[in-house]
PDB file of C-alpha atoms in Angstrom:
ATOM      1  CA  MET G   1      -6.345 -16.119 -15.090  1.00  0.00           C
ATOM      2  CA  ARG G   2      -3.142 -15.337 -13.182  1.00  0.00           C
ATOM      3  CA  ILE G   3      -2.862 -12.422 -10.613  1.00  0.00           C
ATOM      4  CA  LEU G   4       0.273 -10.913  -9.149  1.00  0.00           C
ATOM      5  CA  THR G   5      -0.229  -8.992  -5.986  1.00  0.00           C
ATOM      6  CA  LEU G   6       2.500  -6.653  -4.614  1.00  0.00           C
ATOM      7  CA  VAL G   7       2.597  -5.992  -0.787  1.00  0.00           C
ATOM      8  CA  LYS G   8       4.956  -3.659   1.095  1.00  0.00           C
ATOM      9  CA  LEU G   9       6.106  -3.793   4.819  1.00  0.00           C
ATOM     10  CA  THR G  10       5.304  -0.355   6.025  1.00  0.00           C
ATOM     11  CA  VAL G  11       5.571   1.366   9.442  1.00  0.00           C
ATOM     12  CA  ASP G  12       2.320   1.153  11.426  1.00  0.00           C
ATOM     13  CA  ILE G  13       1.901   4.991  11.742  1.00  0.00           C
ATOM     14  CA  SER G  14      -0.917   4.600  14.253  1.00  0.00           C
ATOM     15  CA  GLN G  15       1.584   3.398  16.747  1.00  0.00           C
ATOM     16  CA  LEU G  16       4.390   5.805  15.798  1.00  0.00           C
ATOM     17  CA  LYS G  17       5.871   7.578  18.826  1.00  0.00           C
ATOM     18  CA  TYR G  18       8.230  10.497  18.996  1.00  0.00           C
ATOM     19  CA  GLU G  19      10.917  11.924  21.179  1.00  0.00           C
ATOM     20  CA  SER G  20      10.336  15.351  22.807  1.00  0.00           C
ATOM     21  CA  SER G  21      12.644  16.790  20.104  1.00  0.00           C
ATOM     22  CA  GLY G  22      10.273  15.556  17.432  1.00  0.00           C
ATOM     23  CA  ASP G  23      12.410  12.603  16.206  1.00  0.00           C
ATOM     24  CA  PRO G  24      10.335   9.493  15.528  1.00  0.00           C
ATOM     25  CA  LEU G  25      11.223   6.338  17.389  1.00  0.00           C
ATOM     26  CA  MET G  26      11.704   4.242  14.281  1.00  0.00           C
ATOM     27  CA  ASP G  27      13.435   1.321  16.026  1.00  0.00           C
ATOM     28  CA  ILE G  28      10.526   0.443  18.111  1.00  0.00           C
ATOM     29  CA  VAL G  29       7.522   0.995  15.876  1.00  0.00           C
ATOM     30  CA  PRO G  30       5.763  -2.115  14.649  1.00  0.00           C
ATOM     31  CA  ARG G  31       5.776  -3.006  10.888  1.00  0.00           C
ATOM     32  CA  LYS G  32       2.795  -4.351   9.021  1.00  0.00           C
ATOM     33  CA  MET G  33       1.351  -4.963   5.595  1.00  0.00           C
ATOM     34  CA  GLY G  34       0.013  -1.736   4.174  1.00  0.00           C
ATOM     35  CA  ASP G  35      -3.813  -1.197   4.447  1.00  0.00           C
ATOM     36  CA  SER G  36      -4.450  -0.659   0.708  1.00  0.00           C
ATOM     37  CA  ASP G  37      -2.033  -3.579  -0.031  1.00  0.00           C
ATOM     38  CA  LYS G  38      -4.152  -5.694   2.254  1.00  0.00           C
ATOM     39  CA  CYS G  39      -7.265  -4.667   0.110  1.00  0.00           C
ATOM     40  CA  ALA G  40      -5.297  -5.602  -2.941  1.00  0.00           C
ATOM     41  CA  VAL G  41      -4.751  -9.158  -1.613  1.00  0.00           C
ATOM     42  CA  GLU G  42      -8.411  -9.425  -0.757  1.00  0.00           C
ATOM     43  CA  GLU G  43      -9.361  -8.343  -4.179  1.00  0.00           C
ATOM     44  CA  ALA G  44      -7.018 -10.943  -5.651  1.00  0.00           C
ATOM     45  CA  VAL G  45      -8.452 -13.772  -3.504  1.00  0.00           C
ATOM     46  CA  ARG G  46     -11.988 -12.775  -4.510  1.00  0.00           C
ATOM     47  CA  LEU G  47     -11.079 -13.065  -8.160  1.00  0.00           C
ATOM     48  CA  LYS G  48      -9.506 -16.341  -7.442  1.00  0.00           C
ATOM     49  CA  GLU G  49     -12.793 -17.611  -5.790  1.00  0.00           C
ATOM     50  CA  LYS G  50     -14.862 -16.386  -8.653  1.00  0.00           C
ATOM     51  CA  TYR G  51     -12.860 -17.232 -11.652  1.00  0.00           C
ATOM     52  CA  ASN G  52     -10.414 -19.927 -10.423  1.00  0.00           C
ATOM     53  CA  ALA G  53      -7.401 -17.611 -10.785  1.00  0.00           C
ATOM     54  CA  HIS G  54      -3.977 -18.468  -9.643  1.00  0.00           C
ATOM     55  CA  THR G  55      -2.719 -15.808  -7.186  1.00  0.00           C
ATOM     56  CA  VAL G  56       0.924 -14.902  -6.503  1.00  0.00           C
ATOM     57  CA  VAL G  57       2.195 -12.331  -3.935  1.00  0.00           C
ATOM     58  CA  VAL G  58       5.530 -10.577  -3.907  1.00  0.00           C
ATOM     59  CA  THR G  59       7.342  -8.274  -1.320  1.00  0.00           C
ATOM     60  CA  ILE G  60      10.757  -6.784  -1.331  1.00  0.00           C
ATOM     61  CA  GLY G  61      12.973  -7.011   1.684  1.00  0.00           C
ATOM     62  CA  SER G  62      14.961  -9.285   3.953  1.00  0.00           C
ATOM     63  CA  THR G  63      13.355  -9.369   7.349  1.00  0.00           C
ATOM     64  CA  LEU G  64      11.240 -11.828   9.321  1.00  0.00           C
ATOM     65  CA  ASP G  65       8.499  -9.249   9.105  1.00  0.00           C
ATOM     66  CA  HIS G  66       8.540  -9.737   5.297  1.00  0.00           C
ATOM     67  CA  GLU G  67       8.005 -13.435   5.802  1.00  0.00           C
ATOM     68  CA  ARG G  68       5.221 -12.649   8.199  1.00  0.00           C
ATOM     69  CA  ILE G  69       3.268 -10.545   5.677  1.00  0.00           C
ATOM     70  CA  ILE G  70       3.590 -13.234   3.056  1.00  0.00           C
ATOM     71  CA  ARG G  71       2.094 -15.751   5.441  1.00  0.00           C
ATOM     72  CA  ASP G  72      -0.650 -13.348   6.192  1.00  0.00           C
ATOM     73  CA  ALA G  73      -1.475 -13.299   2.460  1.00  0.00           C
ATOM     74  CA  TYR G  74      -1.414 -16.980   2.385  1.00  0.00           C
ATOM     75  CA  ALA G  75      -3.845 -17.143   5.404  1.00  0.00           C
ATOM     76  CA  MET G  76      -6.086 -14.859   3.345  1.00  0.00           C
ATOM     77  CA  GLY G  77      -5.963 -17.251   0.343  1.00  0.00           C
ATOM     78  CA  ILE G  78      -2.984 -16.499  -1.841  1.00  0.00           C
ATOM     79  CA  ASP G  79      -1.501 -19.507  -3.536  1.00  0.00           C
ATOM     80  CA  GLU G  80       2.208 -18.681  -4.008  1.00  0.00           C
ATOM     81  CA  GLY G  81       4.625 -16.107  -2.473  1.00  0.00           C
ATOM     82  CA  TYR G  82       7.954 -14.706  -3.187  1.00  0.00           C
ATOM     83  CA  ILE G  83      10.381 -12.498  -1.133  1.00  0.00           C
ATOM     84  CA  VAL G  84      12.924 -10.531  -3.169  1.00  0.00           C
ATOM     85  CA  GLU G  85      15.839 -10.353  -0.727  1.00  0.00           C
ATOM     86  CA  VAL G  86      17.225  -6.805  -0.559  1.00  0.00           C
ATOM     87  CA  ASP G  87      19.099  -5.100   2.203  1.00  0.00           C
ATOM     88  CA  GLY G  88      18.123  -1.544   2.669  1.00  0.00           C
ATOM     89  CA  TYR G  89      14.761  -2.008   1.079  1.00  0.00           C
ATOM     90  CA  GLU G  90      13.360   1.131   2.792  1.00  0.00           C
ATOM     91  CA  ASN G  91      15.577   3.414   0.748  1.00  0.00           C
ATOM     92  CA  LEU G  92      14.840   1.866  -2.709  1.00  0.00           C
ATOM     93  CA  GLN G  93      13.625   4.330  -5.263  1.00  0.00           C
ATOM     94  CA  ALA G  94      10.206   3.796  -6.707  1.00  0.00           C
ATOM     95  CA  ILE G  95      11.761   3.386 -10.288  1.00  0.00           C
ATOM     96  CA  THR G  96      14.088   0.653  -8.916  1.00  0.00           C
ATOM     97  CA  VAL G  97      11.127  -1.127  -7.446  1.00  0.00           C
ATOM     98  CA  GLY G  98       9.364  -0.942 -10.879  1.00  0.00           C
ATOM     99  CA  GLU G  99      12.388  -2.557 -12.463  1.00  0.00           C
ATOM    100  CA  ILE G 100      12.394  -5.313  -9.756  1.00  0.00           C
ATOM    101  CA  VAL G 101       8.720  -6.088 -10.514  1.00  0.00           C
ATOM    102  CA  LYS G 102       9.412  -6.035 -14.228  1.00  0.00           C
ATOM    103  CA  SER G 103      12.088  -8.843 -13.756  1.00  0.00           C
ATOM    104  CA  ILE G 104       9.713 -10.800 -11.492  1.00  0.00           C
ATOM    105  CA  VAL G 105       7.038 -10.667 -14.075  1.00  0.00           C
ATOM    106  CA  GLU G 106       9.503 -11.827 -16.791  1.00  0.00           C
ATOM    107  CA  MET G 107      10.650 -14.617 -14.539  1.00  0.00           C
ATOM    108  CA  THR G 108       7.366 -15.925 -13.099  1.00  0.00           C
ATOM    109  CA  GLY G 109       4.718 -14.547 -15.460  1.00  0.00           C
ATOM    110  CA  PRO G 110       2.814 -13.701 -17.631  1.00  0.00           C
ATOM    111  CA  TYR G 111       0.052 -12.275 -15.476  1.00  0.00           C
ATOM    112  CA  ASP G 112      -3.407 -11.079 -16.507  1.00  0.00           C
ATOM    113  CA  LEU G 113      -3.533  -8.686 -13.720  1.00  0.00           C
ATOM    114  CA  ILE G 114      -0.952  -6.883 -11.403  1.00  0.00           C
ATOM    115  CA  ILE G 115      -2.716  -5.378  -8.319  1.00  0.00           C
ATOM    116  CA  LEU G 116      -1.317  -3.252  -5.575  1.00  0.00           C
ATOM    117  CA  GLY G 117      -2.341  -0.721  -3.013  1.00  0.00           C
ATOM    118  CA  ALA G 118      -2.744   2.873  -4.487  1.00  0.00           C
ATOM    119  CA  GLY G 119      -0.401   4.389  -1.847  1.00  0.00           C
ATOM    120  CA  SER G 120       1.752   3.092   0.894  1.00  0.00           C
ATOM    121  CA  LEU G 121       1.255   4.277   4.675  1.00  0.00           C
ATOM    122  CA  ASP G 122       4.811   5.678   4.798  1.00  0.00           C
ATOM    123  CA  THR G 123       5.601   7.520   1.527  1.00  0.00           C
ATOM    124  CA  HIS G 124       2.201   8.250  -0.024  1.00  0.00           C
ATOM    125  CA  SER G 125       3.764   8.747  -3.372  1.00  0.00           C
ATOM    126  CA  TYR G 126       0.941   6.841  -5.352  1.00  0.00           C
ATOM    127  CA  THR G 127       3.579   6.558  -8.246  1.00  0.00           C
ATOM    128  CA  LEU G 128       4.533   2.874  -8.267  1.00  0.00           C
ATOM    129  CA  GLY G 129       1.522   1.478 -10.245  1.00  0.00           C
ATOM    130  CA  PRO G 130       2.132   3.826 -13.172  1.00  0.00           C
ATOM    131  CA  ILE G 131       5.868   3.334 -12.938  1.00  0.00           C
ATOM    132  CA  ILE G 132       5.443  -0.423 -13.289  1.00  0.00           C
ATOM    133  CA  ALA G 133       3.062   0.096 -16.171  1.00  0.00           C
ATOM    134  CA  SER G 134       5.491   2.104 -18.048  1.00  0.00           C
ATOM    135  CA  LYS G 135       8.297  -0.432 -17.384  1.00  0.00           C
ATOM    136  CA  ILE G 136       6.177  -3.341 -18.626  1.00  0.00           C
ATOM    137  CA  GLY G 137       4.297  -1.556 -21.230  1.00  0.00           C
ATOM    138  CA  ILE G 138       0.739  -2.284 -20.208  1.00  0.00           C
ATOM    139  CA  PRO G 139      -2.218  -0.068 -19.231  1.00  0.00           C
ATOM    140  CA  VAL G 140      -2.773   1.092 -15.644  1.00  0.00           C
ATOM    141  CA  ILE G 141      -6.033   2.115 -13.781  1.00  0.00           C
ATOM    142  CA  ALA G 142      -5.141   3.985 -10.570  1.00  0.00           C
ATOM    143  CA  GLY G 143      -7.108   4.706  -7.464  1.00  0.00           C
ATOM    144  CA  VAL G 144      -9.852   1.966  -7.982  1.00  0.00           C
ATOM    145  CA  ASP G 145     -12.619   1.961  -5.563  1.00  0.00           C
ATOM    146  CA  SER G 146     -14.490  -1.067  -7.049  1.00  0.00           C
ATOM    147  CA  LEU G 147     -13.259  -3.800  -9.492  1.00  0.00           C
ATOM    148  CA  ASN G 148     -15.130  -6.321 -11.570  1.00  0.00           C
ATOM    149  CA  TYR G 149     -14.467  -8.722 -14.374  1.00  0.00           C
ATOM    150  CA  ILE G 150     -17.095  -8.656 -17.147  1.00  0.00           C
ATOM    151  CA  ASP G 151     -16.975 -10.256 -20.560  1.00  0.00           C
ATOM    152  CA  GLY G 152     -13.199 -10.628 -20.648  1.00  0.00           C
ATOM    153  CA  CYS G 153     -12.580  -7.185 -19.427  1.00  0.00           C
ATOM    154  CA  PHE G 154     -11.642  -5.669 -16.116  1.00  0.00           C
ATOM    155  CA  GLU G 155     -14.038  -2.833 -15.152  1.00  0.00           C
ATOM    156  CA  ALA G 156     -12.939  -0.376 -12.538  1.00  0.00           C
ATOM    157  CA  ARG G 157     -14.791   2.405 -10.670  1.00  0.00           C
ATOM    158  CA  CYS G 158     -12.803   5.362  -9.526  1.00  0.00           C
ATOM    159  CA  VAL G 159     -14.479   8.075  -7.332  1.00  0.00           C
ATOM    160  CA  MET G 160     -12.868  11.536  -8.009  1.00  0.00           C
ATOM    161  CA  GLU G 161     -13.733  14.923  -6.661  1.00  0.00           C
ATOM    162  CA  ASP G 162     -15.500  15.924  -9.816  1.00  0.00           C
ATOM    163  CA  GLY G 163     -17.410  12.599 -10.308  1.00  0.00           C
ATOM    164  CA  THR G 164     -17.170   8.914 -10.667  1.00  0.00           C
ATOM    165  CA  TYR G 165     -15.314   7.367 -13.542  1.00  0.00           C
ATOM    166  CA  ILE G 166     -15.724   3.932 -15.049  1.00  0.00           C
ATOM    167  CA  TYR G 167     -12.937   2.400 -16.842  1.00  0.00           C
ATOM    168  CA  ARG G 168     -12.769  -0.939 -18.838  1.00  0.00           C
ATOM    169  CA  SER G 169      -9.538  -2.717 -20.233  1.00  0.00           C
ATOM    170  CA  LYS G 170      -8.694  -6.142 -21.422  1.00  0.00           C
ATOM    171  CA  PRO G 171      -5.882  -8.020 -19.651  1.00  0.00           C
ATOM    172  CA  PRO G 172      -2.906  -7.599 -19.255  1.00  0.00           C
ATOM    173  CA  LEU G 173      -3.588  -4.762 -16.805  1.00  0.00           C
ATOM    174  CA  ILE G 174      -2.189  -2.990 -13.674  1.00  0.00           C
ATOM    175  CA  VAL G 175      -4.700  -1.829 -11.083  1.00  0.00           C
ATOM    176  CA  THR G 176      -4.043   0.182  -7.918  1.00  0.00           C
ATOM    177  CA  VAL G 177      -6.777   0.001  -5.218  1.00  0.00           C
ATOM    178  CA  THR G 178      -7.808   2.195  -2.486  1.00  0.00           C
ATOM    179  CA  THR G 179      -9.082   1.047   0.963  1.00  0.00           C
ATOM    180  CA  GLU G 180     -12.642   1.717  -0.290  1.00  0.00           C
ATOM    181  CA  VAL G 181     -12.465  -1.292  -2.704  1.00  0.00           C
ATOM    182  CA  ASN G 182     -13.294  -3.922  -0.058  1.00  0.00           C
ATOM    183  CA  GLU G 183     -13.147  -5.014   3.571  1.00  0.00           C
ATOM    184  CA  PRO G 184     -10.135  -7.549   3.949  1.00  0.00           C
ATOM    185  CA  ARG G 185     -11.269 -10.819   5.583  1.00  0.00           C
ATOM    186  CA  ILE G 186     -10.056 -12.015   8.775  1.00  0.00           C
ATOM    187  CA  PRO G 187      -8.308 -15.307   8.307  1.00  0.00           C
ATOM    188  CA  THR G 188      -9.541 -18.306  10.190  1.00  0.00           C
ATOM    189  CA  LEU G 189      -7.359 -20.425  12.629  1.00  0.00           C
ATOM    190  CA  LYS G 190      -7.433 -23.226   9.920  1.00  0.00           C
ATOM    191  CA  THR G 191      -6.084 -20.957   7.190  1.00  0.00           C
ATOM    192  CA  ILE G 192      -3.411 -19.500   9.581  1.00  0.00           C
ATOM    193  CA  LEU G 193      -2.201 -22.916  10.464  1.00  0.00           C
ATOM    194  CA  LYS G 194      -2.155 -23.875   6.809  1.00  0.00           C
ATOM    195  CA  SER G 195      -0.098 -20.743   5.887  1.00  0.00           C
ATOM    196  CA  LYS G 196       2.607 -21.718   8.239  1.00  0.00           C
ATOM    197  CA  LYS G 197       3.330 -24.795   6.206  1.00  0.00           C
ATOM    198  CA  MET G 198       3.342 -23.265   2.878  1.00  0.00           C
ATOM    199  CA  GLU G 199       6.624 -22.527   0.953  1.00  0.00           C
ATOM    200  CA  ILE G 200       7.879 -19.131   0.562  1.00  0.00           C
ATOM    201  CA  LYS G 201      10.112 -18.697  -2.506  1.00  0.00           C
ATOM    202  CA  ARG G 202      13.087 -16.455  -2.238  1.00  0.00           C
ATOM    203  CA  LEU G 203      14.842 -14.652  -4.988  1.00  0.00           C
ATOM    204  CA  LYS G 204      18.209 -12.866  -4.682  1.00  0.00           C
ATOM    205  CA  ILE G 205      18.342  -9.352  -6.075  1.00  0.00           C
ATOM    206  CA  GLU G 206      21.570 -10.357  -7.847  1.00  0.00           C
ATOM    207  CA  ASN G 207      19.614 -12.917 -10.036  1.00  0.00           C
ATOM    208  CA  LEU G 208      17.178 -10.137 -11.184  1.00  0.00           C
ATOM    209  CA  LYS G 209      19.998  -8.086 -12.829  1.00  0.00           C
ATOM    210  CA  VAL G 210      18.519  -4.912 -11.448  1.00  0.00           C
ATOM    211  CA  LYS G 211      20.799  -1.952 -10.551  1.00  0.00           C
ATOM    212  CA  LEU G 212      19.908  -0.801  -7.141  1.00  0.00           C
ATOM    213  CA  GLU G 213      19.315   2.927  -6.887  1.00  0.00           C
ATOM    214  CA  LYS G 214      18.680   4.315  -3.375  1.00  0.00           C
ATOM    215  CA  ILE G 215      17.661   7.546  -1.830  1.00  0.00           C
ATOM    216  CA  ASN G 216      19.378   8.967   1.206  1.00  0.00           C
ATOM    217  CA  ILE G 217      17.054  10.042   4.013  1.00  0.00           C
ATOM    218  CA  LEU G 218      18.605  13.049   5.645  1.00  0.00           C
ATOM    219  CA  ASP G 219      16.228  13.668   8.461  1.00  0.00           C
ATOM    220  CA  ILE G 220      12.581  12.706   9.694  1.00  0.00           C
ATOM    221  CA  LYS G 221      10.767  15.028  11.897  1.00  0.00           C
ATOM    222  CA  ARG G 222       7.284  15.279  13.424  1.00  0.00           C
ATOM    223  CA  TYR G 223       4.941  17.557  11.642  1.00  0.00           C
ATOM    224  CA  VAL G 224       4.045  20.248  14.135  1.00  0.00           C
ATOM    225  CA  ILE G 225       1.244  22.716  13.646  1.00  0.00           C
ATOM    226  CA  GLN G 226       2.041  26.023  15.332  1.00  0.00           C
ATOM    227  CA  ARG G 227      -1.007  27.206  17.405  1.00  0.00           C
ATOM    228  CA  LYS G 228      -1.657  30.773  17.735  1.00  0.00           C
ATOM    229  CA  ASN G 229      -3.028  30.435  21.273  1.00  0.00           C
ATOM    230  CA  ILE G 230      -5.464  33.323  20.935  1.00  0.00           C
ATOM    231  CA  ILE G 231      -7.745  33.321  24.032  1.00  0.00           C
ATOM    232  CA  TRP G 232     -10.727  35.603  24.774  1.00  0.00           C
ATOM    233  CA  ASP G 233     -12.205  35.639  28.222  1.00  0.00           C
ATOM    234  CA  ALA G 234     -15.912  34.955  27.654  1.00  0.00           C
ATOM    235  CA  SER G 235     -16.874  34.926  31.383  1.00  0.00           C
ATOM    236  CA  GLU G 236     -17.721  38.731  31.247  1.00  0.00           C
ATOM    237  CA  ASP G 237     -18.989  39.220  27.613  1.00  0.00           C
ATOM    238  CA  LEU G 238     -19.745  35.944  25.748  1.00  0.00           C
ATOM    239  CA  GLU G 239     -21.146  37.825  22.724  1.00  0.00           C
ATOM    240  CA  LYS G 240     -18.008  39.837  22.154  1.00  0.00           C
ATOM    241  CA  ALA G 241     -15.844  36.846  22.434  1.00  0.00           C
ATOM    242  CA  ILE G 242     -18.063  34.993  19.834  1.00  0.00           C
ATOM    243  CA  ASP G 243     -17.808  38.102  17.559  1.00  0.00           C
ATOM    244  CA  ASN G 244     -14.041  38.141  17.844  1.00  0.00           C
ATOM    245  CA  LEU G 245     -13.828  34.453  17.102  1.00  0.00           C
ATOM    246  CA  PHE G 246     -16.079  34.876  14.111  1.00  0.00           C
ATOM    247  CA  LYS G 247     -14.163  37.792  12.699  1.00  0.00           C
ATOM    248  CA  LEU G 248     -10.927  35.897  12.970  1.00  0.00           C
ATOM    249  CA  LEU G 249     -12.287  32.707  11.232  1.00  0.00           C
ATOM    250  CA  VAL G 250     -13.681  34.945   8.358  1.00  0.00           C
ATOM    251  CA  SER G 251     -10.363  36.739   8.061  1.00  0.00           C
ATOM    252  CA  GLY G 252      -8.486  33.408   7.574  1.00  0.00           C
ATOM    253  CA  VAL G 253      -5.669  34.602   9.774  1.00  0.00           C
TER     254      VAL G 253
END
């Protein structure tokens, strides 16, 4: 079994700060591997431990942080890693990323399973898995909360609003996982030291023969909820204040 895992360097939104004008301080916010992508790495490593799979990880970018998240994946147990060197990686269209992954699969594959996070911390588009599936021409199961390999088939459980769905598919297959699928392991000191000695392979975007299509980000603003600031003085008549609050909540204003 061969497994390809895709990881993205994303903004750590938990540490995102803003100017008083609402402009985000993008230059100082830390970057990290996306939470669901880390779960995808963990799932790949678990399949490796169970079925002696060969695991490969790929990220797209050109910074030292991209090298760091590949080494993070190595420390978790991934066997082989690639960086596709692209300037302005933040503005790549999802369709272009799909074309890049298709070229990587043709160059380094084939793979029985391609696994990635269902959605990234920054864009939340949840479209990349289906886009890659359409480019390569293989099935996709999106939003997976539990993944198993049974009798030559991958079995995925997806929890939806209207119930729980179970899907089964033979490889090759693309799976996007949520953060519910597992709890990523914390690397040990031994695996961290080992990861620092492992080779990271680099691919030039020019060698993949992919036409880069980018989006232009015009503006980023903090989302602000306008408060109505309706205040009732409950010091004199508590029951009346509660009644006013109840009427307002029921009206949906």
